PDB file of C-alpha atoms in Angstrom:
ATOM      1  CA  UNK R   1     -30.785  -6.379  64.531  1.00  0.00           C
ATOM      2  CA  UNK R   2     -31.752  -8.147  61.343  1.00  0.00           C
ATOM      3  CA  UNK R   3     -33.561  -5.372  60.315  1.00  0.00           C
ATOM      4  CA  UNK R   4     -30.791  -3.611  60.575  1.00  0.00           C
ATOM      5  CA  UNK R   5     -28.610  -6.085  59.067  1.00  0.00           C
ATOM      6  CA  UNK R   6     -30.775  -6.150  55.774  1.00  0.00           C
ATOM      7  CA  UNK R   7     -30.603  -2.204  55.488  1.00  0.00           C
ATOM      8  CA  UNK R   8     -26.952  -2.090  55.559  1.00  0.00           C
ATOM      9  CA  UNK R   9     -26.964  -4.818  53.044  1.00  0.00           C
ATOM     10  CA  UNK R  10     -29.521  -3.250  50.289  1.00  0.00           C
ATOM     11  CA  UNK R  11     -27.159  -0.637  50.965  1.00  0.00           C
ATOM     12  CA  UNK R  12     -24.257  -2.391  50.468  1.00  0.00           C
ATOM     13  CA  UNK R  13     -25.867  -4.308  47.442  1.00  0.00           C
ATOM     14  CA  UNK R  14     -27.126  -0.256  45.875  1.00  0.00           C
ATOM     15  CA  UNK R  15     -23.359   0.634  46.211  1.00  0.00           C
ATOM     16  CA  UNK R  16     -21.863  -2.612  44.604  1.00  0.00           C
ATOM     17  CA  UNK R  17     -24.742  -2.277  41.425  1.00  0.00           C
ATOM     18  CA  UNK R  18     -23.481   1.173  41.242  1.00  0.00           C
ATOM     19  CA  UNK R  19     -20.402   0.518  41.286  1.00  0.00           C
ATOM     20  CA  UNK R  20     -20.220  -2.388  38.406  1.00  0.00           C
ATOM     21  CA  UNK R  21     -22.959   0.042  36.492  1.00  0.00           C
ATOM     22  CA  UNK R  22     -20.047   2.458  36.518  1.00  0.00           C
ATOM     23  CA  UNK R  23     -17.522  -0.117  35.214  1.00  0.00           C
ATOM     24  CA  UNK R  24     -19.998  -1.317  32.671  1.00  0.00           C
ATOM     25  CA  UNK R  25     -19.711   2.201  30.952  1.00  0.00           C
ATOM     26  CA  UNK R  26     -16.534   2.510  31.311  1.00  0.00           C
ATOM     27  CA  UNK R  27     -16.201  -0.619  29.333  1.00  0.00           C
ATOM     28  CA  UNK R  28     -18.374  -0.244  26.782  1.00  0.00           C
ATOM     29  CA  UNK R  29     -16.731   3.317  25.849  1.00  0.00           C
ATOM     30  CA  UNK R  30     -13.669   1.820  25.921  1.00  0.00           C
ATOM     31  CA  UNK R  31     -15.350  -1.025  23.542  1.00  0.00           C
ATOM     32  CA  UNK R  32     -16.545   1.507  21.082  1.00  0.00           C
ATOM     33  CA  UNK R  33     -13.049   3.430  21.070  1.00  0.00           C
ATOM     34  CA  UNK R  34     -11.507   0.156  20.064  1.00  0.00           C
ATOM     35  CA  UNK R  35     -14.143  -0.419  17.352  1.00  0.00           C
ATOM     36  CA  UNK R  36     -13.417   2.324  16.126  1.00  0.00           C
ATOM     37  CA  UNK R  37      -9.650   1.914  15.890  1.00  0.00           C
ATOM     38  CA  UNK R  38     -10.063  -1.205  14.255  1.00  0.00           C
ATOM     39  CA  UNK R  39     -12.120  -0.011  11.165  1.00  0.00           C
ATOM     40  CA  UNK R  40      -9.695   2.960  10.536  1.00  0.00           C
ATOM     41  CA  UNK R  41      -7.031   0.145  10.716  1.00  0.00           C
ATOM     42  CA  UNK R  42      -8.896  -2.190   8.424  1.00  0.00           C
ATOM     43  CA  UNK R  43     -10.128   0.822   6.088  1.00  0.00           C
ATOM     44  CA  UNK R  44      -5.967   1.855   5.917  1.00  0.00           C
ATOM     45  CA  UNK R  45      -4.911  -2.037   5.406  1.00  0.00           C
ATOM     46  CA  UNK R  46      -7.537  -3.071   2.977  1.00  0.00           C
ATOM     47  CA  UNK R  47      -9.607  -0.051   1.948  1.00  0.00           C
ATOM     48  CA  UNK R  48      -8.598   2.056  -1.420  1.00  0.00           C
ATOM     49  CA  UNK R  49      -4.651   2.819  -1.829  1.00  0.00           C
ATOM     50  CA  UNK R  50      -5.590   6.113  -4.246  1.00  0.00           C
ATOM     51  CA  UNK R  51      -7.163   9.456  -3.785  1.00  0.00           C
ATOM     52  CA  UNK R  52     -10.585   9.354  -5.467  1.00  0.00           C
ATOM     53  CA  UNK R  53     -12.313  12.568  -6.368  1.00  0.00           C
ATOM     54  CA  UNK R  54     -15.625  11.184  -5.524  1.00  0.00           C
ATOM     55  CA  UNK R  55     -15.165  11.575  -2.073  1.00  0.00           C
ATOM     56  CA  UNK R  56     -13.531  15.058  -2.321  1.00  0.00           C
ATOM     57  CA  UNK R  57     -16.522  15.989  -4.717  1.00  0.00           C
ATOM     58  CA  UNK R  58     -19.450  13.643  -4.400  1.00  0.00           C
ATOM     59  CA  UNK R  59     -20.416  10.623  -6.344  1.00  0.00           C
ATOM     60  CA  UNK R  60     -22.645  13.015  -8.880  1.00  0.00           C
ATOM     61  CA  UNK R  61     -19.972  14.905 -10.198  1.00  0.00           C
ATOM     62  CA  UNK R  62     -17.411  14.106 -12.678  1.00  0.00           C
ATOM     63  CA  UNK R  63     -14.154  16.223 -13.154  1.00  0.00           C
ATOM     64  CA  UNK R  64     -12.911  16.620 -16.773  1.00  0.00           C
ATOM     65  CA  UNK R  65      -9.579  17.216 -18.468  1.00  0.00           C
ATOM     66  CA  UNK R  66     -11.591  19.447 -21.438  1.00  0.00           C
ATOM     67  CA  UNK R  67     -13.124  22.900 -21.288  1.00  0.00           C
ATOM     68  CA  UNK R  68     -17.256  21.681 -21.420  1.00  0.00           C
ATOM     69  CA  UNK R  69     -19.087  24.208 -24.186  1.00  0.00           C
ATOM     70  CA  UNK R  70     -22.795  24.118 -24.255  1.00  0.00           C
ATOM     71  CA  UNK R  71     -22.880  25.511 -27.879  1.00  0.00           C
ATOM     72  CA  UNK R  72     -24.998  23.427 -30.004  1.00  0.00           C
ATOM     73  CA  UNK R  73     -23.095  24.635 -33.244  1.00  0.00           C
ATOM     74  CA  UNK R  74     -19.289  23.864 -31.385  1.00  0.00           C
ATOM     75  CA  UNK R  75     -19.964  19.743 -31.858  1.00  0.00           C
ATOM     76  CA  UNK R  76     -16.859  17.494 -32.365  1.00  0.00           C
ATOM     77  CA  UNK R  77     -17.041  15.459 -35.120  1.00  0.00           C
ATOM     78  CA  UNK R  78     -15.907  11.481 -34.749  1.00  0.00           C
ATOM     79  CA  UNK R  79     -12.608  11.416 -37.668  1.00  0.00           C
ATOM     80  CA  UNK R  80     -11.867   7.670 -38.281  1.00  0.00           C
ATOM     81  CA  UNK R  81      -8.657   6.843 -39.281  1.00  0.00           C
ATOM     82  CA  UNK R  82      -7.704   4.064 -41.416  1.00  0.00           C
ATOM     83  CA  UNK R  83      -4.283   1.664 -40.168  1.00  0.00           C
ATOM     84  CA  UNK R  84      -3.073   0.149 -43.370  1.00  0.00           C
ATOM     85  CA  UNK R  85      -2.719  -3.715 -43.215  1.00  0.00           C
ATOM     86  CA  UNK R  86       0.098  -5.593 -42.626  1.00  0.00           C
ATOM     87  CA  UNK R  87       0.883  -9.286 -42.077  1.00  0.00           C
ATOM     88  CA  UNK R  88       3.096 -10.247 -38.617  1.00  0.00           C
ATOM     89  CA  UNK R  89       6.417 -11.757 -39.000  1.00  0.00           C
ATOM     90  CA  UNK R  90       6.309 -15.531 -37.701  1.00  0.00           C
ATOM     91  CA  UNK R  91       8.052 -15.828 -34.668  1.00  0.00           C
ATOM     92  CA  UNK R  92      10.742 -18.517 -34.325  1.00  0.00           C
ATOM     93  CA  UNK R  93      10.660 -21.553 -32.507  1.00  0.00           C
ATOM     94  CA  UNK R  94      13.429 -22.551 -30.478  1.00  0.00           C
ATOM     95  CA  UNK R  95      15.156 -24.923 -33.184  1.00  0.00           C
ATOM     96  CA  UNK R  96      15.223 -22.232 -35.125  1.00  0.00           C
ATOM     97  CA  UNK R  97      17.087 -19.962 -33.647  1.00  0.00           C
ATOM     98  CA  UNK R  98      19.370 -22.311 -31.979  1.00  0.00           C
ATOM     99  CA  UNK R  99      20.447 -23.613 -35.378  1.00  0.00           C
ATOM    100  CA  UNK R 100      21.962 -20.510 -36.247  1.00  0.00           C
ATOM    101  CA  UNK R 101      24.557 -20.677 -32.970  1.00  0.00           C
ATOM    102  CA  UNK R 102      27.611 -22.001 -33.637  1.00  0.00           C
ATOM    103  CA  UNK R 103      28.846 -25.133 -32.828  1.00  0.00           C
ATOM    104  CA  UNK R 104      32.108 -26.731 -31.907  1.00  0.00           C
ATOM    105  CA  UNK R 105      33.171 -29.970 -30.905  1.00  0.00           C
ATOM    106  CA  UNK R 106      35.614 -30.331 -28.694  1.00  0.00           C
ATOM    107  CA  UNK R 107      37.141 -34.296 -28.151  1.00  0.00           C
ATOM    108  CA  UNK R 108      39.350 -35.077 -24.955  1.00  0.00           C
ATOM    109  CA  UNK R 109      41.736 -37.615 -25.198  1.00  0.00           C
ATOM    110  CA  UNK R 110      42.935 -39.432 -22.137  1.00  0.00           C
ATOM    111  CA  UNK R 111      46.936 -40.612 -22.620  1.00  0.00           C
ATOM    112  CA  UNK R 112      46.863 -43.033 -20.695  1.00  0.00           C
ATOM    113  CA  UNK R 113      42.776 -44.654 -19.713  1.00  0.00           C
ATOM    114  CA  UNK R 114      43.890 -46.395 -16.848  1.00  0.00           C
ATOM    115  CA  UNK R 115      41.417 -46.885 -13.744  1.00  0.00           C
ATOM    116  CA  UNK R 116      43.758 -45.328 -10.670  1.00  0.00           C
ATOM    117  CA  UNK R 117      42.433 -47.715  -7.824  1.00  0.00           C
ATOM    118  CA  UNK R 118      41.975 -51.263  -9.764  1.00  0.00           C
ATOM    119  CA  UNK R 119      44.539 -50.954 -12.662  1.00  0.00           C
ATOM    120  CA  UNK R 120      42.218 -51.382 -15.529  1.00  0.00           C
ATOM    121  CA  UNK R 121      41.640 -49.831 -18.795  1.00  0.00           C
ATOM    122  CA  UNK R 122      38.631 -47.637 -19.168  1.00  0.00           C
ATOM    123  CA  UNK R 123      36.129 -47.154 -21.437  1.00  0.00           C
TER     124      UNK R 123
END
């Protein structure tokens, strides 16, 4: 009978290792799916906002606005060009240009200065 017994339980242990064998796939593909959902999330929240050629092209190649011509006679020549001087005005400071603001004075007269609660005159 124990013989028997122990049988029926490698059996039953075979099954149950099995079993969490199959789970332990099933978990670690799930794992990897959610990996991999989490760096497309972090490459959309934090990776580059603008198209860049270098991924449509390849790092080694450069796109350029200008028609390229390998003629060694058809060189561009550097032109400099001269800006004439000039001085910058001085920019005003605040007491300057709150001078220029009109100003009126404006006194208000009380008829009679007379506290309302105590009686008093005021000052």
């Amino acid at each position: 009978m124990s013989e028997q017994n122990t049988v029926n339980n490698d059996i039953s242990l075979a099954q149950e290792n099995a079993a969490l064998r199959n789970k332990v796939t099933v978990l670690e593909e799930r794992l990897s799916l959610m990996q991999e959902q989490l760096a497309w999330l972090k490459k959309q929240v934090f990776g580059r906002k603008t198209e860049q050629t270098s991924v449509i092209m390849g790092s080694d190649m450069q796109l350029s606005f200008f028609p390229v011509t390998d003629d060694k006679n058809s060189h561009v020549t550097d032109k400099t060009i001269t800006v004439p001087e000039h001085k910058r005005k001085k920019k005003r400071t605040h007491d300057e240009w709150m001078s220029e603001l009109p100003v009126e004075e404006v006194l208000h007269k009380e008829d009679a200065p007379k506290c309302d609660k105590c009686g008093s005159d005021m000052t």
